[in-house]
Structures are given as C-alpha cells and as structure tokens.
XYZ file of C-alpha atoms in Angstrom:
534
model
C -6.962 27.677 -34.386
C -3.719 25.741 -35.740
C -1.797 24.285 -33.908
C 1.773 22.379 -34.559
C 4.800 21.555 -33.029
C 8.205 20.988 -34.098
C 11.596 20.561 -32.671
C 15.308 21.553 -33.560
C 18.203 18.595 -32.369
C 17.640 16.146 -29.784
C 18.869 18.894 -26.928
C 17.162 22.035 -28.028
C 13.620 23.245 -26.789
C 10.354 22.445 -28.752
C 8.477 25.069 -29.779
C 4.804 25.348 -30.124
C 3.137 27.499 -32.447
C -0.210 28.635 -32.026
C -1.698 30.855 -35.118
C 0.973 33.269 -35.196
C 2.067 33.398 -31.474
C 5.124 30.487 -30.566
C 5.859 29.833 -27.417
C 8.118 27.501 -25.866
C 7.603 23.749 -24.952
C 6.858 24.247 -21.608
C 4.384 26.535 -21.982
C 0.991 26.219 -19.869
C -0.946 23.956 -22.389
C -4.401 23.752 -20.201
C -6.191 25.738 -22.841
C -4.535 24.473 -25.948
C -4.633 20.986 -25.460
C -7.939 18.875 -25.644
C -7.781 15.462 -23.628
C -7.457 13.242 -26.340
C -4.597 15.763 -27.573
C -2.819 15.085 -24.391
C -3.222 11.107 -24.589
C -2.093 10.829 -28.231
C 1.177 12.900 -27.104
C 1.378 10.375 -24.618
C 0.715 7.810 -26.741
C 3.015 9.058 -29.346
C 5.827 9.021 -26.719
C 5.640 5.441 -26.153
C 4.979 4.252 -29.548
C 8.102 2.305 -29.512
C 6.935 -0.002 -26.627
C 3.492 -0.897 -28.694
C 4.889 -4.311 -30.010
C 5.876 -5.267 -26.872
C 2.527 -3.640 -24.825
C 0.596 -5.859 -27.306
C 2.558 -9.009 -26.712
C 1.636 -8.888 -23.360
C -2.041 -7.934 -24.148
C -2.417 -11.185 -26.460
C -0.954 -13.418 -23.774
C -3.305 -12.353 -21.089
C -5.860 -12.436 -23.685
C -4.854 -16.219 -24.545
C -4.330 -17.270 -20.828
C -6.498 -15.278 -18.282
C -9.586 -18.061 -18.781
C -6.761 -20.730 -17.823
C -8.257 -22.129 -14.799
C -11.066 -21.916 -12.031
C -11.438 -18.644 -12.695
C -13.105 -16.647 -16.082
C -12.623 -12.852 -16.596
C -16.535 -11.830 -15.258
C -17.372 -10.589 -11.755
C -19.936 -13.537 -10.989
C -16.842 -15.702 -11.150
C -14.388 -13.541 -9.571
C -16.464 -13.501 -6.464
C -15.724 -16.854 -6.301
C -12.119 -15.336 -5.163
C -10.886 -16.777 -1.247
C -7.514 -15.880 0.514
C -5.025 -18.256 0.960
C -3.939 -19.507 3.986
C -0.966 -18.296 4.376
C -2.048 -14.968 4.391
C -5.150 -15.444 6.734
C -2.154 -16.989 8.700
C 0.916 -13.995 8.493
C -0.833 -11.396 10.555
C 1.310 -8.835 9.529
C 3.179 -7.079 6.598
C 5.701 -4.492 5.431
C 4.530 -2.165 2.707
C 6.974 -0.027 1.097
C 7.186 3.396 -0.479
C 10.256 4.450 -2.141
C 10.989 6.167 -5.623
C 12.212 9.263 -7.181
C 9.998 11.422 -4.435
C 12.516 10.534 -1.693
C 15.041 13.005 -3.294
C 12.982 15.901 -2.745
C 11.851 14.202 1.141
C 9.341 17.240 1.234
C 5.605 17.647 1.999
C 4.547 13.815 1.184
C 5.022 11.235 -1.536
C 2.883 13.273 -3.418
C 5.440 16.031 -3.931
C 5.852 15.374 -7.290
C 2.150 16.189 -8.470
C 1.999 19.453 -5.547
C 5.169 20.835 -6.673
C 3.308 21.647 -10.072
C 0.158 22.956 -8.433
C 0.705 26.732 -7.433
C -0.459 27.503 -4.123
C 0.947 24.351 -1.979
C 3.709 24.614 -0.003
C 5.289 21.497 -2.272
C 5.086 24.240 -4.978
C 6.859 27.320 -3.492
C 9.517 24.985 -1.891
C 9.850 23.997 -5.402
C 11.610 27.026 -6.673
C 12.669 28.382 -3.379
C 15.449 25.384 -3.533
C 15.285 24.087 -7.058
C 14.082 26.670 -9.517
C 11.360 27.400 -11.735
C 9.517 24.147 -13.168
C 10.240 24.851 -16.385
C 13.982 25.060 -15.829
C 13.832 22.055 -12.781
C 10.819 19.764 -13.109
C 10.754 15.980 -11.020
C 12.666 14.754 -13.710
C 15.521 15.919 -12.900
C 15.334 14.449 -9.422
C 15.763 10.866 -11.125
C 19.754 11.408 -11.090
C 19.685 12.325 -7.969
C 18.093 9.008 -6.692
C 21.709 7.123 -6.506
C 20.595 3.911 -4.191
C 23.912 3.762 -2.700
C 23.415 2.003 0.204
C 20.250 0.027 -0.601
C 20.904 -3.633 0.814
C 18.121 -5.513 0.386
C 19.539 -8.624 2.570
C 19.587 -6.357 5.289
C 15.957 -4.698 4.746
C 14.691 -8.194 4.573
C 16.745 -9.306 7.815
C 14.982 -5.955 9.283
C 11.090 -6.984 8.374
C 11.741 -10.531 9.638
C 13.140 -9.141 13.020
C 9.820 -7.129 13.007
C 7.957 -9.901 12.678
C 6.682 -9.936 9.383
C 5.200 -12.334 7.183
C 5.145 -10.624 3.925
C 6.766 -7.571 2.172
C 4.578 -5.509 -0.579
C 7.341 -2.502 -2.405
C 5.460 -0.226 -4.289
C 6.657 -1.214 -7.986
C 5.653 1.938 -9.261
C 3.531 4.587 -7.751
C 1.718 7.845 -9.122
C 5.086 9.316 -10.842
C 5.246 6.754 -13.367
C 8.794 5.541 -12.770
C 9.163 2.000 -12.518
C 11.277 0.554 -9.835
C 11.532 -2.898 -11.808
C 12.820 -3.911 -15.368
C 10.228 -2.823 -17.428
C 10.111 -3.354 -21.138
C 6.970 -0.456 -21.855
C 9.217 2.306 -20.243
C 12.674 3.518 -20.473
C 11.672 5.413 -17.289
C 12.657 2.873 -14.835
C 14.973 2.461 -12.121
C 17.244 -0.112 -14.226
C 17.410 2.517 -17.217
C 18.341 5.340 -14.440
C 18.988 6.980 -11.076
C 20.114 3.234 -9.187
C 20.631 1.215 -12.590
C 19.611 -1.577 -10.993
C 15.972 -4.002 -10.528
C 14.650 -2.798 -7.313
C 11.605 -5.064 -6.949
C 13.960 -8.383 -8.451
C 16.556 -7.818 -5.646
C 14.125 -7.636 -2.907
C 11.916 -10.285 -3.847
C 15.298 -12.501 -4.046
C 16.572 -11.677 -0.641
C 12.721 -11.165 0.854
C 11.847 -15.074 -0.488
C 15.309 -16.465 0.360
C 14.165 -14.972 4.507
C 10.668 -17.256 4.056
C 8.859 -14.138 3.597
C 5.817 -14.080 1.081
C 6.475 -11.204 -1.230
C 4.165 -8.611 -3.016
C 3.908 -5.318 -5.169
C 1.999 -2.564 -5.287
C 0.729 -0.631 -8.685
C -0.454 3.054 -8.167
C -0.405 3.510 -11.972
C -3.702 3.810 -12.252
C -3.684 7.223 -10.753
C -0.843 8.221 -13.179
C -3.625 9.672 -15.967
C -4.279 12.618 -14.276
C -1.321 12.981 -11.386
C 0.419 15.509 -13.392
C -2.285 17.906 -14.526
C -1.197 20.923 -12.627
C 1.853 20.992 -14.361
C -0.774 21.629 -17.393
C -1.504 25.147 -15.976
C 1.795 26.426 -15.028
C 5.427 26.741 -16.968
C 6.474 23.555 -16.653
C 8.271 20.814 -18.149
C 5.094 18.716 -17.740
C 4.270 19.960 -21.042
C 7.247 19.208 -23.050
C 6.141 16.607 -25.472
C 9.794 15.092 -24.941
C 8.626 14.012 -21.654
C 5.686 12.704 -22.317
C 6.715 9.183 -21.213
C 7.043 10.175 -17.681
C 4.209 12.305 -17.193
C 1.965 10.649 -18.989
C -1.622 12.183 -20.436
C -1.519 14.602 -17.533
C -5.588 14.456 -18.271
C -7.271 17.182 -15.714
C -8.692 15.357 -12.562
C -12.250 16.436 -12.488
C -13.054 15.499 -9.469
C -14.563 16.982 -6.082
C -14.169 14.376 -3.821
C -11.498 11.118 -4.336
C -13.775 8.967 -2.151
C -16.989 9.425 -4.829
C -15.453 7.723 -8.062
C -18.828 7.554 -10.019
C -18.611 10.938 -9.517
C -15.336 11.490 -10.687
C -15.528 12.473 -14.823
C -11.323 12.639 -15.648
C -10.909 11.203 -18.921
C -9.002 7.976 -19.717
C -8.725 6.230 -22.998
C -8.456 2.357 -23.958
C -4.689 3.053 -24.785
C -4.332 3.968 -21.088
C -6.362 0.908 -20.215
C -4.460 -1.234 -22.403
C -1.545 -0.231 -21.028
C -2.398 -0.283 -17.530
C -3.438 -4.201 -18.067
C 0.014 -4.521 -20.028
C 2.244 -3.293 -17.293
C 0.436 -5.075 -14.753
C 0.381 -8.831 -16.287
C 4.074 -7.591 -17.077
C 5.026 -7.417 -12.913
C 2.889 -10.941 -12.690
C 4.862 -12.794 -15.535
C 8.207 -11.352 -14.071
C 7.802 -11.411 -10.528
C 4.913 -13.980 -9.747
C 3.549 -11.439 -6.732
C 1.853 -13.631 -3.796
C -0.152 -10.070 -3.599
C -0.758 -7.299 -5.382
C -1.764 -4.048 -3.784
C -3.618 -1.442 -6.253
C -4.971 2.339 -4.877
C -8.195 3.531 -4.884
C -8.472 5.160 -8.652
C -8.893 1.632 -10.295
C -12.564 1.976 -9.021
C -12.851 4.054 -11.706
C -15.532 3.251 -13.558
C -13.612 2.794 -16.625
C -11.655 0.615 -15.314
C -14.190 -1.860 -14.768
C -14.208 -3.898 -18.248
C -10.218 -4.094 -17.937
C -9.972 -5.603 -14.505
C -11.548 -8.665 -14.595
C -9.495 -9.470 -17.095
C -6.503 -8.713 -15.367
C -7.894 -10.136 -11.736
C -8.224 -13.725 -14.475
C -5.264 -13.858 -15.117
C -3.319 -13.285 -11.698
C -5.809 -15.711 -9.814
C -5.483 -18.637 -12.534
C -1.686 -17.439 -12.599
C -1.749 -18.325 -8.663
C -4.085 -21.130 -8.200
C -0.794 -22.905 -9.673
C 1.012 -21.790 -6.542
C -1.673 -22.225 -3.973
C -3.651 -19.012 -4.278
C -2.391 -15.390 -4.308
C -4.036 -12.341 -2.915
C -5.324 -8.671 -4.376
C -6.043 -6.255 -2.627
C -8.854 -3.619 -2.824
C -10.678 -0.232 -1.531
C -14.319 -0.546 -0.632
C -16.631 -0.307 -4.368
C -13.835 -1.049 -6.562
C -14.573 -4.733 -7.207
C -17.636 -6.209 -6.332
C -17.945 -7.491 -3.134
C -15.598 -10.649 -2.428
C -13.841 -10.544 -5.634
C -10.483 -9.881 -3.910
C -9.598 -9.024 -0.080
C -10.641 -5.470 1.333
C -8.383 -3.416 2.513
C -9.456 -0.323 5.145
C -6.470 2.731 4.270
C -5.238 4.119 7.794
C -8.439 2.728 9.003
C -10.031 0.026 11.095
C -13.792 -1.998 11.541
C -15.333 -1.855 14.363
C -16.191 -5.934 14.056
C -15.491 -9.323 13.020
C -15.858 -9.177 9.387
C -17.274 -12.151 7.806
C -13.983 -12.805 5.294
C -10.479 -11.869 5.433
C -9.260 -8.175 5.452
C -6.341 -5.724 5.642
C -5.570 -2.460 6.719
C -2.702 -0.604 5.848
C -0.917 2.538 7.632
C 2.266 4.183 7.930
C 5.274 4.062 10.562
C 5.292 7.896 10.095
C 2.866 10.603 10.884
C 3.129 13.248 8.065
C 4.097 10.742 4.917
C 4.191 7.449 3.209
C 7.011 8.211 1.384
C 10.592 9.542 3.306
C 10.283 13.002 4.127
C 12.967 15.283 6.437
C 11.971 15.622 9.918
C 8.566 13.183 10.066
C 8.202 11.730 13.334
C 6.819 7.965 14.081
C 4.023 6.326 15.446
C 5.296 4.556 18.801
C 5.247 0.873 19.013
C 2.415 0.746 21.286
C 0.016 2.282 19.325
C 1.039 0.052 16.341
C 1.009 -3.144 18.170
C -2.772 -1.737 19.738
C -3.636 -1.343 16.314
C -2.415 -5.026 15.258
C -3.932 -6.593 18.024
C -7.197 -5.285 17.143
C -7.147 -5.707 13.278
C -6.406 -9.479 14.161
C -9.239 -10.165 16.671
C -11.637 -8.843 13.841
C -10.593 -11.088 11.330
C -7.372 -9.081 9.783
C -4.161 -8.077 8.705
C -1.939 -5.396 9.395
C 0.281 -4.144 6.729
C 2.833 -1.122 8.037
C 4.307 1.123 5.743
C 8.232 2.128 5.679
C 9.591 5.266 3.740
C 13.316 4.837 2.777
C 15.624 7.458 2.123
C 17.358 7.999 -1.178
C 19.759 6.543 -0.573
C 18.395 3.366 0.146
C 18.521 3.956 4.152
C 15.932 2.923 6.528
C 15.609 5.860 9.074
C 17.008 5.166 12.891
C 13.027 5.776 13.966
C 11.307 3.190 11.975
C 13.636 0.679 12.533
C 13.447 1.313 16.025
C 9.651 0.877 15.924
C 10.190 -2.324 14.219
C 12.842 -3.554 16.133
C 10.276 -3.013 19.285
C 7.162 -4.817 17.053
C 9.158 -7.374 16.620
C 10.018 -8.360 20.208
C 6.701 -8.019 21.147
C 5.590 -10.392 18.829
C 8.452 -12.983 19.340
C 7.073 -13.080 23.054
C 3.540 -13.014 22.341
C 3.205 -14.293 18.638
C 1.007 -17.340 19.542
C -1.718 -15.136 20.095
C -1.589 -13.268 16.498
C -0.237 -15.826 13.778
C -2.310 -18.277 12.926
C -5.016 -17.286 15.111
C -8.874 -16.856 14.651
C -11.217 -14.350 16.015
C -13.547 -15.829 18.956
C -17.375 -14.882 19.315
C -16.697 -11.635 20.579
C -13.466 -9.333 18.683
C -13.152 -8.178 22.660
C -14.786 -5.514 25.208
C -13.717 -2.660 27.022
C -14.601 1.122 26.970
C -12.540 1.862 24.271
C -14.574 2.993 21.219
C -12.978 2.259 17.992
C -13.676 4.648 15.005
C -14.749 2.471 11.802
C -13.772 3.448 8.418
C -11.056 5.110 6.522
C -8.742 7.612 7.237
C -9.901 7.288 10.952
C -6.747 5.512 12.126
C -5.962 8.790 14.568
C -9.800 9.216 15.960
C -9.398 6.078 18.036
C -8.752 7.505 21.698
C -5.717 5.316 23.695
C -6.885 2.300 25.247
C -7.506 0.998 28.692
C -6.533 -1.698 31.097
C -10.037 -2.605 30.733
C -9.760 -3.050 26.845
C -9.453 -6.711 25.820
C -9.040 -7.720 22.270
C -9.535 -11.992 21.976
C -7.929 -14.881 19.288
C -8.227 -17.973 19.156
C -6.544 -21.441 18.445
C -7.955 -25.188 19.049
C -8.187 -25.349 22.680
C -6.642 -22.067 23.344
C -8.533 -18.512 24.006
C -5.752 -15.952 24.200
C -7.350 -12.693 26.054
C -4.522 -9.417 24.952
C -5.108 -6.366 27.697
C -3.999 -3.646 26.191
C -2.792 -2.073 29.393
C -1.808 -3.071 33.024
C -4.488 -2.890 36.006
C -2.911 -0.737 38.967
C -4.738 -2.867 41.104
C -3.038 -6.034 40.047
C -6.576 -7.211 39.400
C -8.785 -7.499 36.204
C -12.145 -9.029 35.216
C -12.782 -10.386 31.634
C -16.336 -10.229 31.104
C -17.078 -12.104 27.772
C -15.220 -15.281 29.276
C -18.505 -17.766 30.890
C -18.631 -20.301 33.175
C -19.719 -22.453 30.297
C -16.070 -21.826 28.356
C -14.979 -24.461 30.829
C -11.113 -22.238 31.568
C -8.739 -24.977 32.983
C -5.656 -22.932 33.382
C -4.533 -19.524 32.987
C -0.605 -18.058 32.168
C 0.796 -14.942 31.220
C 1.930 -15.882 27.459
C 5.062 -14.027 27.248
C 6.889 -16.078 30.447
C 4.809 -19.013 31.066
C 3.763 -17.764 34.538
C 0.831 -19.102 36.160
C -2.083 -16.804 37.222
C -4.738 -17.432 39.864
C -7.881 -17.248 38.351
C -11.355 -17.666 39.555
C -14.752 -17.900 37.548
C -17.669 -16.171 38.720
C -20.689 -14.399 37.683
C -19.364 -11.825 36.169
C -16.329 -13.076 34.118
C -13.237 -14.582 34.784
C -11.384 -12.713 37.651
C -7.404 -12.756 37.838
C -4.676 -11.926 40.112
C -1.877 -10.291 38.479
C 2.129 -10.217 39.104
C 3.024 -6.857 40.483
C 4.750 -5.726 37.565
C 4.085 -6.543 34.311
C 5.866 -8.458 32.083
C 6.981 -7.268 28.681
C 5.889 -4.158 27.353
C 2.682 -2.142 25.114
C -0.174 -5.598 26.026
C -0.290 -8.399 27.775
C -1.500 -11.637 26.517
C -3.131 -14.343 29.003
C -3.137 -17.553 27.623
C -6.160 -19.608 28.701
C -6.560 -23.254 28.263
C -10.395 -24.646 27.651
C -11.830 -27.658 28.127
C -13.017 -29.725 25.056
C-alpha cells in the first residue's frame, strides 16, 4: 500500500494519502505507520538541529575518557558520592512544565489526555475540545510564568532546610525548560521566553545551595503513543518535534524493563546522549536525576558513555552525583534512589528517596491536598538513620506560584530542622538505624503502607562523640526506655536537642531510662542529644 504525504502553506493541514483514500493529518496513524516510519518523521522534524546534535556527540566522544573514569561499567562502579551530598540530608525536587496549565489528573496529563478511556481524556474535550482541534500543544501559550521569582523559591527551599534543589529540565512532554540548541520547543523559544533552569541555578547557587536537574527524556519515545490511535494532533508530521517517535509502549509492567520490547533507534539514543551532555556543558549539574526508562536495555551501550563524561566533568569540581532506579546501572555505578519508597536498613553506600509534598501528583494539579509535616519529617528522620537522603518534590502553578500548602509544609520542615538539624546534617547512621514497633514497608511505591509511628519508635545518628536518639512521638507517661543504648556506650549526659535542657537519665539493664519534661518541646520528634565517653 502507498503511502505519501504532502502539505499546502505553512498554516494549512497535511494531508495523507493512503491508495486512494486521503485523510487528514491528524488522522489515527497506529495502523499506517511502522516504527521506524514514526522515528524517521521524527527524525525528519529535527533535521535542522543534526549539526549541532553531532557537535555535542564528538565532544563527549573526545572528552568522556578525560579522567579517573572510562566509559565501561567495571570502571563506573568505581563511582562514590561526594561529601557534600552524604552531608545535605535533604533536597527539593521540582516538577513544573507545560502540564501545569491543564493542573488535571497528574503530570502525566499530557500522555492520558490522548488515551481514550481515562478521565485525563474525557476532561480533555469536555473543557478543551477534540484532540485534533486542541492537542497539549496548544497549552504551551498558555504557560505565561508571570510570577515565577526564582530568588524567592530559592529563599523558600533554604527556609525549609534544604541543601540542594533538582528542577526537572525536561520531563516526558519533551519541552525543555532550559536554552536548548536541539529544540525550538523550549521554554526560551515559548510560553515564559525565558531560561528556567539558568535562573534558578543562579539564584539557587548564589543561597549556598548545591543545584541539580532532572532528565525524563528518556521516556519521551513512547509517551505519546495513544495519540497514535485516536484523532489527534499527535500525528501531524508538523509536530513531530514535540511529540517525538510516539513509538507504541509494549509493555505490561513498567517495573520489568527486560521485558519491556518498545522500539528505540540509535538516532533517539544519540540524541538522548546529545541533550544530556548539552544540560552538563551548560549548567555543570552537582546531580542529575534520570527516571526509570533509561534501564532500558537499549540504553545500556549509551550510558556509560554519558555517566564518563559527567563524572570526569565533576571530579574537576569535587565529585557530582547521578541518580538511579534499582537494575538500571550496575550496582554502585551511581547512587540509588528508592521512588516514594523507603529500606528497611542501613544500606551499605549512600542512597536517596524521593516523594512528593502532594498526595494525588508530582506536577500542580487543582485541589491536591499535602502530606503534613510530620509525616515528612518521620520519613526524613528515618531515610537518614539508614544511610540516606530525602529529596521532596514541589509542583508549581503556571504561573510560577508555589501553592499556600506546600509552602506551609516547608515552612514547618524547616523549623524543625533549624531546632534539631544537628541530628540530620552531617550525621552517620549508628549500629542499629533504631527500634520500636513500627514496621517499615521496604521498596518502592510503598511510601503510604508504613503505619504512623509510636512514642516507642526511635530512629538513631551519629556524630564523633555524639549519639542523637529522635522519638518520633511523646511518652504520656513522661517516661521512655531506649533499648539499643548499653551500659558499655559509656552515656555521660543527656539534653533535649532543640532547647538545651537537661534530662535525668539512668542506665540499667534494659536501656537507657529517661525522665521527660511534661510537655514537649517543639513539634512532629524529639531529638535527645547524648554525649559518650571516648
């Protein structure tokens, strides 16, 4: 069967002839289009950014064996975090883009509103019209920026407490929130006009924050593909550049990649590695921040090279940091990260989890509620005593607006931690993470399955000289026993951390027992600050 396009005037639709039928551009091209048909439209689309995608490709080539570090996983396991992040403790993750227009569903609205069936879908063309006529494209003018300050966001995360910001630079939609020069889809080319991820990592570095970005393009092959079955403008060869192949995710199960058969072709590679070495050379992350669908297994030829270049890049600078899902690198080769999840010990090297403020989305959405500072600060205080960090996601508005509930939350993290900080930055885990009834749930997506903890839950750190014991509620009884702390720790002196205050303490068989204040100072966990002997 033929098949051809052609197009009248830069305004007027395509249409697509098949034999003798024609249709229209935005036609449901599912049947008619083979996967390599749908990456050489993409790749067609971006043709003009080939000179300056292979630039980029011969510098990384020429430079990513420049120091300890060559571009094979034996010597990429030779990978160790740097200090200052063991050190920060804590983070700010970001998700903002073109799918806080819509503020519907999840940051995934803009591959559900394609897929017929969702909700994302039917509120689609309930409020904006058929898909063909409206597609996420034209949310981009909507996404205006007005009142984005990024001085004040960064005054905000250091007020939390934080120690390092990660925005995503560009997430599943393909639109860049930085100066690219393989896209005109970008937030300097439209919707703000301006270099999202420059401005913030100028006002986040000028606050003594580390600063990061996060890359979801991987995911971008295939994030589209239900626009592939319905009217839509996904199919519009015009638009190409934004929605990308649009290759058909055959897959049962995100969590199983070597079971996961989508195609994706070396130009995708390429240009993965391309943009990516492009947000290093322009931005010089501390951290990068990648999703799960890199541990696809076609990825894994192109990521060593890129991993290379970014840690010789950084060994300049005193190390830099990648993170990584569980069986996408192997094992050491970066620093694991747990998604809304937690362990349920002291891991042997340095890890992260990440989770979001709000319940229903990463991204802004109308009407989400929040987590409440206590249960975020819980979480925190456990991640740390088993050897990690905590990175919390943030969901802007459109308008560049931080919503009154997250900044509340933060606002509330942050006094905690300005009281009790000692205990979390800088700190190490002891022989024991802690004790208690309290069972946490281990593993991924589990953050929720972790029932509320006890005045008998104690989560420990440590510091030369120092054992700081966090209770993670207060005793009624104005008493409490910690039963990991021996005789032979040799305690010399016990005080609340938050005030100062002295509290009677007594050793015996069972653990150290303490009289507590009638009331409790500060709020959400209580640290004890306990002095050893050498």
């Amino acid at each position: 069967m033929n098949r051809f396009l052609f197009c009248l005037g830069a305004t007027m639709a395509c249409t697509v002839s098949i034999g003798a039928a024609a249709q229209t551009a935005t036609a449901p091209t599912v049947h008619t289009l083979s996967p390599q048909d749908a990456d050489i439209a993409w790749q067609k689309a971006t043709a003009k950014y080939e000179p300056a995608r292979q630039a980029i490709l011969s510098r990384v080539t020429e430079h990513m064996n420049d120091g300890p570090f060559r571009d094979d996983w034996v010597s990429l396991q030779n990978y160790r975090s740097p200090a200052w992040y063991d050190d920060a403790k804590f983070g700010i993750f970001i998700h903002w883009g073109v799918y806080s227009v819509p503020a519907f569903g999840s940051e995934w609205y803009p591959r559900l509103m394609y897929q017929q069936g969702t909700p994302e879908f039917a509120h689609h063309v309930a409020t904006y019209g058929p898909q063909s006529k409206f597609g996420y494209k034209d949310f981009i003018p909507k996404f205006k920026a007005e009142h984005f300050d990024p001085q004040a966001w960064a005054k905000l995360f250091k007020d939390a407490g934080a120690r390092y910001v990660v925005p995503v630079a560009e997430h599943h939609d393909g639109f860049a929130m930085y100066d690219t020069k393989l896209s005109e889809w970008s937030a300097v080319n439209m919707g703000p006009h301006r270099d999202v991820i420059a401005e913030l990592e100028k006002a986040v570095r000028a606050d003594g924050m580390h600063f990061g970005v996060s890359s979801h393009r991987a995911e971008h092959d295939w994030f589209f593909d239900g626009g592939r079955n319905v009217d839509s403008d996904v199919n519009d060869p015009r638009y190409a550049g934004l929605y990308g192949p649009a290759e058909a995710h055959l897959s049962k199960d995100d969590q199983n990649l070597t079971d996961d058969w989508t195609y994706v072709s070396q130009a995708w590679l390429d240009d993965w590695l391309a943009r990516t070495a492009e947000l290093i050379d322009n931005y010089h992350p501390d951290l990068i921040y990648f999703d799960w669908w890199i541990g696809h297994p076609t990825f894994r030829n192109t990521l060593p090279k890129l991993l290379a270049y970014y840690y010789n890049e950084g060994a300049h600078r005193g190390g830099v940091v990648v993170n990584y899902k569980l069986g996408e690198f192997a094992e050491g080769a970066g620093t694991l990260d747990v998604e809304r999840g937690q362990l349920t010990g002291i891991h042997s090297t340095h890890w992260q989890t990440d989770t979001s403020i709000s319940n229903a989305s990463w991204g802004y959405i109308e009407h989400d509620t929040y987590k409440s500072p206590k249960d975020i600060i819980h979480l925190l205080v456990d991640v740390v005593s088993k050897n990690g960090n905590l990175m919390l996601n943030i969901g802007p508005r459109a308008d560049g607006t931080i919503p009154d509930g997250a900044r509340d939350v933060l606002l509330a993290i942050g006094g905690w931690l300005k009281a009790n900080g000692d205990a979390i930055y800088g700190s190490k885990p002891w022989r024991v993470f802690g004790e208690g009834p309290t069972e946490v749930v281990g593993g991924t997506f589990q953050d929720t399955k972790t029932k509320p903890y006890t005045a008998e839950d104690f989560r420990f750190t440590t510091k030369p000289g120092v054992l700081y014991a966090t209770e993670l509620g207060w005793p009624q009884s104005g008493n409490v026993v910690i039963h990991s702390i021996k005789a032979s720790d040799r305690v010399r002196a016990v005080r609340l951390l938050a005030n100062g205050q002295r509290i009677e303490w007594k050793q015996q068989s069972d653990g150290l027992h303490l009289a507590l204040p009638a009331k409790p100072v500060g709020d959400y966990a209580y640290v004890y600050r306990i002095e050893l002997a050498p």
